[in-house]
């Protein structure tokens, strides 16, 4: 079973449309809820008059902040109101919830709710939020949500003695998750007096915890069930619509349905953090990187979300997968009146790597060295010390991954690219490496629990029932967990039944996030299978519940960064070829090699699918997805203005799987689903430079920005750097 490309059992239904996503669960007779958004970034709510709306025939209720028993939620810190009390902090804040017989009546009634606002000053970006005279987004606290430092060695002394010191500034943008199924759900009371919420998310038991707290009900009285999930990518880590529909059903004691339009989803749920990054790096003539000083400032938006964790990840990855003797990193994330920023595939690592990997290539060019040679000189080795002062977890394979990437690129890009001087289309190639944690970091409790019940005959196990509460967000987790059970019990896949989608029927396996479910959930399933089989063989009841706990991590010291942040890392290296139209600045990624150490591929086709899907989002992050928020107003709430890459924008992808078994993962598997996003933007930037001589330092690399960089380069007359990797 391990390594087999077992076909996805849900694929056919998804392709034909038979699969039931949350909005397919609506039935006649349900009430419909509509949220009223503030659509302004910062204001005091002076008054809300819902009398006219309430009088409308077919309106069940207009709910406000007073209807929410405990009006706060949040994954790390409960600082976000479900419905605003007296203050609006971003355009997607919800003021009221209208519940009516039909969606049309709900919408009409919503337009009758008269809300009077007094607009307040807007904190429009993170740098503004840091100014001493900036208004406070939250009256009772500073705009600095977290300032995490990492200190190692003496950067100032290293800068004085280095052969080359380079400075640069980078910026990255917001990114919208753009999952296929916008936020939707139903909620109702069942015959046992439990409130049932059927929706899509990434962590059944955490959704239950937060919503039960908001409704002040015991967790056992709330059941969270997931329908099919049309992608998540971190975008369903924070609660968006689900607590609203739960509140309506709880309050009205009736079944309620709710769905957001694409525009509502884009305005109403969090985004990837935009970053401003200032870098000063230094190296010796032989290519040894001796110092890295980095300041990263992230826009956290109006509420805490997972900002603190994303920021800490970006801070530890500010030096990429390199051991550098002298490091000074300042990671800062601020509250602003923008859409909250939170989890998105890569969780801070793609932003940090864009700067770090660009600096490595620029240092190589400044020294006249091969960028591959400079990487080989500095890449992490087994036993190396992280910038946080402790040894890396075992299984450091980035050198092997990088070597494999170079080897593949030699056969894929066999001859130096020749750019005819008359053609406006210039080709170039670039490389970059990456590191990203698998699983929760910084001491956050990390566990997964699974129950396995065996159906046994007199001599053999006939079938197995595996209970594990885990979201299949489209990545194929459920199939992988079944494959692991089938292998452990030596059963046909068809004999393994998985119960995964209800908080009352399956134990807590943690979230489908941080590339963790194959390792954590898979290990819990494997250990539970082994224990159930052992019990059967010794004549006991052939069933077991096992909680797997990963090796311990620790919080970072806030001033020095000292600590053990992670128990497992994934490693990736990429080589890309781009074509740049120097008349328009349009960049096309032609080919991409993506090499991953996945420990052990449980399902090879799914691993390749994750690499390809991740690269699609990396193309958007790097080139096309330009999310614009001006003075707190979202100007790109449609896919006509926010441009996702399509099939025609995709490069030819060469996924390469390397397998160095992880010491903890089931059958050696380690996580990989986020990795392809980590080095991609830096590889493309290097390739664009190779093609044009111009460095682009801002993401996304829109044609305007690329053209601007080419013109600056031409005006300043700097020679196009010619040091391609492995070309001399
Ligand atoms: Mo994720 S960004 O770990 O859901």
XYZ file of C-alpha atoms and ligand atoms in Angstrom:
732
model
C 0.000 0.000 0.000
C 2.844 2.401 0.815
C 3.894 4.300 -2.286
C 0.959 3.021 -4.306
C -0.900 5.631 -6.322
C -4.263 4.361 -5.082
C -6.978 6.290 -6.920
C -8.986 8.843 -4.992
C -12.411 7.415 -4.106
C -13.956 10.904 -4.076
C -12.596 11.959 -7.467
C -15.470 10.793 -9.676
C -18.176 12.431 -7.563
C -16.220 15.656 -7.469
C -15.789 15.723 -11.219
C -19.419 14.872 -11.979
C -20.833 17.252 -9.380
C -22.411 14.510 -7.282
C -20.207 15.290 -4.251
C -22.028 17.267 -1.589
C -20.337 20.463 -0.469
C -21.871 22.567 2.328
C -24.152 24.578 0.028
C -25.516 21.300 -1.408
C -27.006 20.470 1.994
C -29.668 23.189 1.885
C -33.189 21.764 1.961
C -36.605 23.402 1.491
C -38.002 24.846 4.684
C -34.705 26.049 6.053
C -34.347 29.658 7.081
C -31.622 31.685 5.382
C -29.143 33.988 7.061
C -27.475 37.071 5.602
C -24.651 38.978 7.269
C -24.465 42.760 7.102
C -20.862 43.819 6.544
C -19.506 47.188 7.670
C -17.784 47.917 4.320
C -15.764 50.607 6.084
C -12.404 50.215 7.761
C -12.713 52.108 11.011
C -15.780 53.580 12.650
C -17.870 53.896 15.757
C -21.357 52.434 15.479
C -23.691 55.219 16.594
C -26.981 53.400 16.152
C -28.597 50.382 14.536
C -32.276 50.568 13.603
C -33.626 47.185 12.546
C -37.327 47.946 13.098
C -38.234 48.186 9.403
C -36.359 44.987 8.605
C -37.998 43.143 11.475
C -41.455 44.194 10.266
C -40.875 42.706 6.821
C -43.003 39.595 6.200
C -40.828 36.469 6.214
C -38.155 37.897 8.502
C -37.446 35.692 11.505
C -34.978 37.882 13.343
C -32.276 40.501 13.041
C -29.504 39.439 15.395
C -26.871 41.750 16.845
C -23.962 41.636 19.264
C -26.341 41.355 22.224
C -27.599 38.039 20.885
C -24.186 36.405 21.160
C -23.626 35.000 24.673
C -19.818 35.323 24.483
C -19.022 37.622 21.597
C -15.337 36.789 21.047
C -13.458 34.204 19.031
C -10.007 33.468 17.626
C -7.715 30.494 17.091
C -4.827 31.781 19.220
C -6.472 34.628 21.079
C -10.203 35.383 21.297
C -10.109 39.037 20.208
C -12.607 39.124 17.331
C -16.313 39.877 17.862
C -18.747 37.671 15.959
C -21.008 40.712 15.548
C -19.655 44.200 16.257
C -20.627 45.924 19.472
C -19.786 49.601 19.059
C -16.637 49.570 16.942
C -15.749 48.624 13.354
C -12.109 47.670 12.701
C -12.126 46.416 9.107
C -14.352 46.340 6.033
C -15.384 42.723 6.620
C -16.587 43.245 10.194
C -20.171 41.978 10.638
C -22.720 44.296 12.223
C -25.866 42.176 12.201
C -27.320 38.924 10.941
C -30.706 38.804 9.217
C -32.576 35.488 9.266
C -35.536 35.059 6.914
C -37.626 32.550 4.973
C -35.649 32.986 1.744
C -32.262 34.395 0.743
C -34.077 37.130 -1.206
C -36.099 38.281 1.790
C -32.972 38.176 3.961
C -31.117 40.363 1.460
C -34.010 42.809 1.103
C -34.398 43.056 4.874
C -30.648 43.557 5.308
C -30.840 46.618 3.080
C -33.529 48.062 5.388
C -31.324 47.919 8.486
C -30.278 51.512 9.105
C -26.817 51.791 10.630
C -25.337 55.127 11.576
C -21.558 55.284 11.751
C -19.050 57.851 12.842
C -15.949 57.245 10.740
C -12.649 57.148 12.600
C -9.047 57.463 11.360
C -7.815 54.449 9.394
C -4.514 52.703 10.082
C -3.835 51.785 6.470
C -0.658 49.709 6.695
C 1.872 48.172 9.040
C 4.511 50.893 8.746
C 1.857 53.483 9.540
C 0.707 51.379 12.506
C 4.252 51.560 13.950
C 4.362 55.367 14.018
C 4.206 56.701 17.571
C 1.262 58.972 16.739
C -0.755 56.240 14.972
C -4.301 55.718 16.246
C -4.741 52.447 18.108
C -6.676 49.725 16.289
C -7.564 48.230 19.681
C -7.903 50.962 22.315
C -6.547 48.782 25.092
C -3.341 47.668 23.434
C -0.406 48.707 21.284
C -0.567 48.262 17.513
C 2.432 45.925 17.800
C 0.880 42.491 18.049
C 4.266 40.796 18.382
C 7.929 41.708 18.047
C 10.012 38.528 17.955
C 13.785 38.810 17.892
C 16.448 36.283 17.011
C 20.022 37.064 18.033
C 23.062 34.928 17.310
C 26.713 36.011 17.214
C 27.661 39.600 16.399
C 26.356 40.914 13.068
C 28.005 44.332 13.409
C 31.481 42.821 13.761
C 30.795 40.435 10.866
C 29.724 43.312 8.602
C 33.020 45.089 9.368
C 35.183 42.138 8.410
C 33.143 40.753 5.482
C 34.301 40.959 1.854
C 30.896 42.004 0.597
C 27.858 43.495 2.320
C 24.576 43.865 0.434
C 21.422 45.774 1.311
C 17.994 45.258 -0.214
C 14.319 45.785 0.462
C 11.478 43.461 -0.449
C 7.725 43.483 -0.256
C 5.055 40.826 -0.649
C 1.293 41.183 -1.024
C -1.881 39.818 0.469
C -3.078 36.564 -1.039
C -6.657 35.305 -1.202
C -7.199 31.553 -0.683
C -9.793 31.371 -3.459
C -11.038 27.957 -2.421
C -13.515 26.521 -4.917
C -16.482 26.330 -2.532
C -17.078 29.698 -0.863
C -18.005 29.662 2.833
C -21.346 27.925 3.473
C -23.103 25.780 6.026
C -26.295 24.632 7.692
C -27.168 24.337 11.370
C -30.085 22.718 13.179
C -31.103 21.030 16.436
C -31.200 17.232 16.345
C -33.594 14.894 18.180
C -31.148 14.520 21.072
C -31.209 18.256 21.722
C -27.782 18.851 20.231
C -26.975 21.731 17.917
C -25.505 20.348 14.689
C -23.361 22.442 12.337
C -22.520 21.027 8.921
C -19.924 23.048 7.100
C -16.309 23.008 5.860
C -13.244 23.683 7.979
C -9.785 22.439 8.870
C -10.248 21.245 12.459
C -13.554 19.819 13.690
C -12.776 19.925 17.399
C -11.316 23.426 17.391
C -14.321 24.798 15.480
C -16.487 23.094 18.091
C -14.455 24.558 20.966
C -14.701 28.140 19.729
C -18.373 28.023 18.714
C -19.470 26.251 21.900
C -17.664 28.987 23.846
C -19.465 31.709 21.872
C -22.845 30.074 22.543
C -21.828 29.207 26.107
C -22.897 25.594 25.662
C -21.054 22.418 26.720
C -18.942 21.150 23.828
C -20.788 17.798 23.840
C -24.023 19.592 22.958
C -22.519 20.930 19.737
C -21.735 18.592 16.841
C -19.531 19.846 14.010
C -19.631 17.861 10.779
C -17.744 18.510 7.575
C -19.286 18.039 4.176
C -16.938 17.809 1.185
C -14.433 20.628 1.391
C -13.554 22.529 -1.764
C -10.049 23.470 -0.670
C -8.887 25.374 2.395
C -5.170 26.295 2.143
C -5.231 27.849 5.621
C -8.281 29.937 4.716
C -10.605 27.811 6.814
C -8.355 27.793 9.889
C -10.097 30.876 11.221
C -13.857 30.786 11.657
C -15.657 32.863 9.029
C -19.296 31.975 8.290
C -19.762 28.822 10.431
C -20.400 30.520 13.823
C -22.906 32.887 12.178
C -25.136 30.101 10.889
C -24.728 28.250 14.204
C -25.805 31.360 16.106
C -28.911 31.772 13.943
C -30.050 28.151 14.409
C -29.261 28.250 18.124
C -31.221 31.469 18.643
C -34.232 30.702 16.411
C -34.395 26.984 17.309
C -34.839 26.208 13.599
C -32.748 24.861 10.707
C -30.799 27.678 9.044
C -28.766 27.748 5.827
C -26.160 30.299 4.855
C -23.748 30.807 1.980
C -21.428 33.624 1.065
C -21.043 34.884 -2.467
C -17.468 35.033 -3.734
C -17.389 38.752 -2.954
C -18.558 38.156 0.622
C -15.963 35.415 1.052
C -13.148 37.642 -0.210
C -14.188 40.536 2.044
C -15.096 38.322 4.982
C -12.214 35.913 5.567
C -8.511 36.447 6.330
C -5.623 36.599 3.830
C -1.911 35.796 3.591
C 0.180 38.443 5.410
C 1.811 41.151 3.328
C 5.422 41.769 4.421
C 7.992 44.552 4.091
C 11.456 43.094 4.505
C 14.754 44.948 4.888
C 17.865 42.789 4.513
C 21.586 43.330 5.055
C 23.636 40.228 4.373
C 27.403 39.721 4.218
C 29.742 37.091 2.798
C 33.426 36.292 2.410
C 35.167 35.987 -0.952
C 34.890 32.184 -0.856
C 31.098 32.426 -0.610
C 30.696 31.816 3.120
C 27.716 33.834 4.328
C 28.841 35.406 7.597
C 25.959 37.643 8.619
C 22.249 38.132 8.002
C 20.348 41.030 9.469
C 16.677 41.134 8.593
C 13.725 43.219 9.642
C 10.350 41.824 8.673
C 7.223 43.899 9.188
C 3.903 42.165 8.571
C 0.420 43.629 8.319
C -1.728 41.571 10.681
C -4.969 43.394 9.940
C -7.708 44.087 12.456
C -7.644 40.946 14.631
C -5.020 38.553 15.990
C -5.929 35.455 13.931
C -2.741 33.326 13.692
C -0.515 36.377 13.165
C 1.816 35.693 16.074
C 2.582 32.166 14.842
C 2.969 33.165 11.191
C 5.311 35.963 12.237
C 7.456 33.631 14.341
C 7.741 31.218 11.408
C 8.775 34.038 9.067
C 11.319 35.145 11.667
C 13.020 31.757 11.993
C 13.017 31.309 8.194
C 14.567 34.740 7.554
C 17.882 32.928 7.078
C 16.413 30.210 4.839
C 17.976 26.737 5.066
C 21.451 28.105 5.810
C 23.701 28.000 8.833
C 24.941 31.555 9.342
C 27.222 32.434 12.245
C 25.840 35.899 12.920
C 22.123 36.559 12.749
C 19.929 39.435 13.879
C 16.284 39.139 12.920
C 13.439 41.382 13.988
C 9.992 40.121 13.124
C 7.168 42.551 13.798
C 3.474 42.115 13.109
C 1.030 44.987 13.579
C -2.652 45.538 13.930
C -4.090 47.695 11.120
C -7.576 48.436 9.817
C -7.082 45.955 6.983
C -8.545 42.509 6.489
C -7.037 40.186 9.132
C -4.030 38.229 7.922
C -3.580 34.625 8.931
C -2.767 31.158 7.754
C -2.095 30.532 4.073
C -0.110 27.597 2.705
C 3.485 28.192 3.753
C 2.563 30.185 6.883
C 5.171 32.971 6.614
C 7.894 30.847 5.013
C 7.250 31.960 1.383
C 7.555 35.641 2.307
C 10.755 35.139 4.327
C 12.332 32.945 1.649
C 11.626 35.443 -1.124
C 14.011 37.846 0.608
C 16.515 35.271 1.946
C 16.967 33.331 -1.290
C 17.144 36.537 -3.337
C 19.949 37.722 -1.022
C 21.905 34.494 -1.510
C 21.806 34.828 -5.307
C 22.666 38.532 -5.155
C 25.635 37.829 -2.880
C 26.881 35.207 -5.343
C 26.629 37.702 -8.194
C 28.415 40.375 -6.170
C 31.261 37.952 -5.518
C 31.341 36.639 -9.096
C 30.548 33.165 -7.812
C 28.139 30.512 -8.983
C 24.872 30.802 -6.973
C 24.832 26.994 -6.712
C 28.331 26.990 -5.201
C 27.373 29.633 -2.640
C 24.358 27.544 -1.660
C 26.427 24.395 -1.343
C 28.823 26.258 0.919
C 26.159 27.367 3.382
C 23.252 24.892 3.271
C 22.287 23.146 6.509
C 23.930 19.819 7.344
C 22.773 17.129 9.747
C 23.462 18.340 13.296
C 23.662 22.037 12.371
C 22.449 24.650 14.814
C 19.394 26.711 13.885
C 19.478 30.476 14.319
C 17.399 29.807 17.438
C 20.429 28.179 19.024
C 19.560 24.471 19.103
C 20.332 21.578 16.766
C 17.951 20.890 13.868
C 15.695 17.831 14.166
C 17.305 14.750 12.610
C 16.870 14.188 8.886
C 18.449 17.330 7.399
C 18.412 16.529 3.703
C 18.441 19.898 1.976
C 21.882 19.248 0.455
C 20.710 16.046 -1.178
C 17.502 17.742 -2.347
C 19.481 20.622 -3.828
C 22.009 18.318 -5.515
C 19.140 16.399 -7.077
C 17.596 19.638 -8.310
C 20.846 20.665 -10.025
C 21.173 17.216 -11.557
C 17.623 17.344 -12.930
C 18.118 20.866 -14.212
C 21.241 19.837 -16.132
C 19.180 17.407 -18.159
C 16.162 19.695 -18.454
C 18.054 22.893 -19.243
C 20.925 21.262 -21.167
C 22.425 24.184 -23.069
C 22.966 27.782 -22.038
C 19.913 29.741 -23.079
C 20.629 32.026 -25.973
C 18.635 35.191 -26.086
C 18.623 36.694 -29.571
C 19.316 40.386 -29.126
C 16.411 41.360 -31.378
C 13.716 39.224 -29.788
C 11.594 40.895 -27.140
C 11.174 37.523 -25.430
C 14.048 36.778 -23.079
C 14.520 33.471 -21.345
C 16.260 32.962 -18.029
C 16.674 30.353 -15.325
C 16.825 30.570 -11.557
C 17.177 28.338 -8.513
C 16.204 28.520 -4.864
C 15.941 26.263 -1.813
C 13.518 26.112 1.074
C 12.785 24.841 4.566
C 9.382 24.713 6.257
C 8.184 23.155 9.506
C 5.905 20.136 9.511
C 3.438 20.355 12.403
C 2.820 22.849 15.163
C 5.705 24.953 16.413
C 6.878 26.879 19.469
C 5.510 24.592 22.163
C 1.907 24.537 20.887
C 0.478 21.185 22.086
C 0.867 18.726 19.222
C -1.133 15.507 19.251
C -3.333 13.318 17.082
C -5.703 10.632 18.325
C -7.131 7.689 16.397
C -9.361 4.762 17.284
C -9.151 1.462 15.425
C -11.761 -1.276 15.791
C -11.063 -4.632 14.141
C -13.561 -7.111 12.835
C -11.804 -10.449 13.337
C -12.462 -14.005 12.308
C -10.839 -17.040 13.864
C -7.562 -16.684 11.981
C -7.517 -13.311 10.287
C -8.549 -9.688 10.507
C -11.526 -9.234 8.198
C -11.859 -5.460 8.223
C -11.042 -2.393 10.232
C -12.904 0.712 11.242
C -10.647 3.734 11.719
C -11.999 6.739 13.606
C -9.987 9.899 13.235
C -11.476 13.398 13.179
C -9.648 15.002 10.307
C -10.530 17.314 7.457
C -9.909 16.112 3.934
C -9.555 19.563 2.453
C -8.963 18.087 -0.987
C -5.384 16.989 -0.318
C -6.414 13.342 0.014
C -5.771 12.857 3.747
C -8.560 10.326 4.165
C -7.178 8.019 1.486
C -3.643 8.280 2.863
C -4.838 7.403 6.382
C -6.692 4.382 5.003
C -3.591 3.287 3.067
C -1.547 3.468 6.282
C -4.136 1.357 8.137
C -4.307 -1.154 5.278
C -0.533 -1.522 5.348
C -0.345 -1.826 9.136
C -3.073 -4.486 9.246
C -2.203 -6.187 5.958
C -5.720 -5.603 4.630
C -7.098 -4.661 1.236
C -7.859 -0.948 1.070
C -11.554 -1.724 0.575
C -11.568 -3.410 3.987
C -10.589 -0.248 5.802
C -13.503 2.031 6.660
C -12.709 5.522 7.865
C -14.975 7.675 10.029
C -13.528 11.138 9.842
C -16.034 13.944 9.488
C -17.979 14.350 12.728
C -16.764 15.686 16.068
C -18.952 13.226 17.987
C -17.903 10.110 16.065
C -14.156 10.496 15.719
C -11.414 11.661 18.090
C -9.412 14.861 17.734
C -6.487 14.577 15.334
C -5.707 18.283 15.220
C -5.980 20.452 12.153
C -5.394 19.685 8.507
C -2.680 22.319 8.386
C 1.061 22.863 8.764
C 1.625 19.930 6.347
C 1.046 17.739 9.400
C -1.795 15.295 8.799
C 0.132 12.510 7.043
C 2.810 12.536 9.740
C 0.667 13.178 12.829
C -2.651 11.593 11.859
C -0.879 8.820 9.989
C 1.266 7.995 13.003
C -1.790 7.914 15.294
C -3.548 5.550 12.867
C -0.504 3.307 12.524
C 0.068 3.120 16.286
C -3.635 2.420 16.925
C -3.599 -0.340 14.292
C -0.500 -1.919 15.833
C -2.029 -1.768 19.320
C -5.424 -3.164 18.201
C -3.682 -6.045 16.436
C -1.510 -6.734 19.499
C -4.621 -6.851 21.674
C -6.335 -9.207 19.279
C -3.322 -11.514 19.219
C -3.245 -11.586 23.026
C -6.934 -12.385 23.246
C -8.176 -8.956 24.306
C -10.855 -6.811 22.664
C -9.444 -6.039 19.200
C -9.707 -2.263 19.411
C -7.499 0.586 20.556
C -7.444 4.347 20.917
C -3.984 5.837 20.679
C -2.849 9.408 21.074
C 0.386 10.162 19.264
C 2.368 13.079 20.660
C 5.193 14.539 18.628
C 8.594 15.332 20.148
C 8.352 18.414 22.321
C 9.015 21.899 20.961
C 9.460 25.068 23.001
C 8.470 28.708 22.855
C 11.148 31.111 21.643
C 12.755 33.589 23.985
C 11.264 36.884 22.837
C 14.567 38.798 22.951
C 17.017 36.185 21.628
C 14.868 33.603 19.876
C 16.459 30.836 21.928
C 14.409 27.643 21.755
C 13.531 24.464 19.867
C 10.842 25.685 17.487
C 10.046 22.492 15.575
C 10.220 18.703 15.576
C 10.295 18.156 11.807
C 11.197 20.107 8.676
C 10.488 19.556 5.019
C 13.133 20.477 2.456
C 12.645 21.629 -1.119
C 14.708 22.934 -4.041
C 13.421 24.373 -7.297
C 14.800 25.390 -10.676
C 12.597 27.427 -13.003
C 12.812 28.750 -16.523
C 10.961 31.962 -17.358
C 10.225 33.958 -20.452
C 10.009 37.728 -20.048
C 8.504 39.997 -22.667
C 10.714 43.046 -22.250
C 8.196 45.262 -24.119
C 5.399 44.587 -21.628
C 7.066 43.155 -18.539
C 4.895 40.060 -18.740
C 6.564 37.019 -17.169
C 5.665 33.450 -18.016
C 7.101 30.515 -16.091
C 7.853 27.955 -18.765
C 9.195 25.034 -16.748
C 9.674 24.227 -13.091
C 11.572 21.439 -11.375
C 10.445 20.924 -7.787
C 12.412 18.472 -5.630
C 11.045 17.378 -2.255
C 12.189 15.149 0.546
C 8.850 13.646 1.592
C 10.385 11.005 3.870
C 8.258 8.337 2.254
C 5.531 8.954 -0.319
C 2.438 7.148 0.994
C 0.532 7.918 -2.223
C 2.860 8.992 -5.004
C 0.197 10.485 -7.257
C -1.180 12.579 -4.422
C 2.295 13.843 -3.543
C 2.760 14.933 -7.142
C -0.704 16.466 -7.107
C 0.207 18.507 -4.046
C 3.375 19.748 -5.739
C 1.456 20.753 -8.866
C -1.397 22.408 -6.988
C 1.019 24.230 -4.723
C 2.933 25.556 -7.720
C -0.329 26.888 -9.166
C -0.753 28.965 -6.005
C 2.930 29.899 -6.116
C 2.477 31.264 -9.646
C -0.386 33.410 -8.344
C 1.586 34.585 -5.306
C 4.590 35.418 -7.485
C 3.052 36.848 -10.637
C -0.675 37.451 -10.939
C -2.576 37.756 -7.645
C -2.523 41.456 -6.818
C -4.839 42.021 -3.855
C -5.415 45.730 -3.375
C -6.578 47.273 -0.128
C -6.584 51.101 -0.051
C -7.351 52.961 3.164
C -8.837 49.711 4.400
C -11.126 49.325 1.397
C -10.786 46.098 -0.605
C -10.640 47.042 -4.290
C -10.313 43.490 -5.633
C -13.330 41.571 -4.319
C -13.943 39.759 -7.648
C -12.027 37.237 -9.725
C -12.301 39.704 -12.604
C -9.978 42.071 -10.749
C -8.034 39.593 -8.613
C -6.322 37.382 -11.165
C -5.829 33.712 -10.361
C -3.547 31.771 -12.651
C -5.371 29.481 -15.065
C -4.199 26.285 -16.752
C -2.633 28.432 -19.473
C -0.446 30.217 -16.910
C 0.957 26.981 -15.555
C 4.514 25.884 -16.280
C 5.459 22.401 -17.336
C 6.099 20.869 -13.915
C 8.663 18.218 -13.073
C 7.984 16.965 -9.549
C 10.844 14.969 -8.044
C 10.425 12.898 -4.893
C 13.351 12.149 -2.573
C 12.752 9.697 0.274
C 14.810 9.944 3.457
C 12.624 8.380 6.140
C 11.583 10.719 8.953
C 12.274 9.156 12.383
C 8.710 9.816 13.609
C 6.506 9.689 10.533
C 4.453 6.583 9.672
C 6.640 4.441 7.402
C 9.014 7.425 7.393
C 6.571 9.907 5.823
C 7.018 13.610 6.469
C 4.743 16.434 5.386
C 5.122 18.225 2.070
C 1.915 20.009 1.043
C 3.165 23.574 1.566
C 6.770 23.209 0.473
C 6.499 24.068 -3.228
C 5.330 27.582 -2.339
C 8.409 28.287 -0.217
C 11.279 28.912 -2.692
C 9.262 29.549 -5.854
C 9.081 33.370 -5.894
C 12.825 33.691 -5.284
C 13.587 31.178 -8.047
C 11.413 33.195 -10.439
C 13.065 36.474 -9.371
C 16.489 34.969 -10.083
C 15.274 33.726 -13.466
C 13.817 37.126 -14.369
C 17.162 38.648 -13.454
C 18.938 36.057 -15.564
C 16.689 36.970 -18.492
C 16.770 40.752 -18.168
C 19.502 41.840 -15.770
C 16.845 43.424 -13.556
C 15.957 42.418 -10.004
C 12.310 42.551 -9.031
C 11.928 42.888 -5.273
C 8.176 43.262 -4.945
C 5.491 40.592 -5.162
C 3.460 39.998 -7.134
C 5.712 40.713 -10.110
C 3.084 42.494 -12.144
C 4.082 43.573 -15.671
C 4.285 47.177 -14.455
C 6.762 46.250 -11.737
C 8.859 44.074 -14.047
C 8.956 46.783 -16.701
C 9.854 49.336 -14.035
C 12.733 47.162 -12.841
C 13.988 46.655 -16.415
C 13.874 50.416 -17.080
C 15.671 51.219 -13.821
C 18.331 48.686 -14.681
C 18.745 50.149 -18.196
C 18.808 53.724 -16.899
C 21.405 52.997 -14.272
C 23.410 51.088 -16.848
C 24.366 48.271 -14.552
C 25.623 45.331 -16.563
C 23.292 42.394 -16.658
C 24.779 39.877 -14.280
C 25.892 36.771 -16.103
C 26.598 34.300 -13.331
C 24.160 31.530 -14.004
C 24.247 28.509 -11.789
C 26.558 25.706 -12.907
C 27.372 27.605 -16.092
C 30.442 29.533 -15.018
Mo -2.082 25.981 6.959
S -1.361 27.717 6.216
O -0.932 25.430 7.946
O -3.686 25.713 6.967
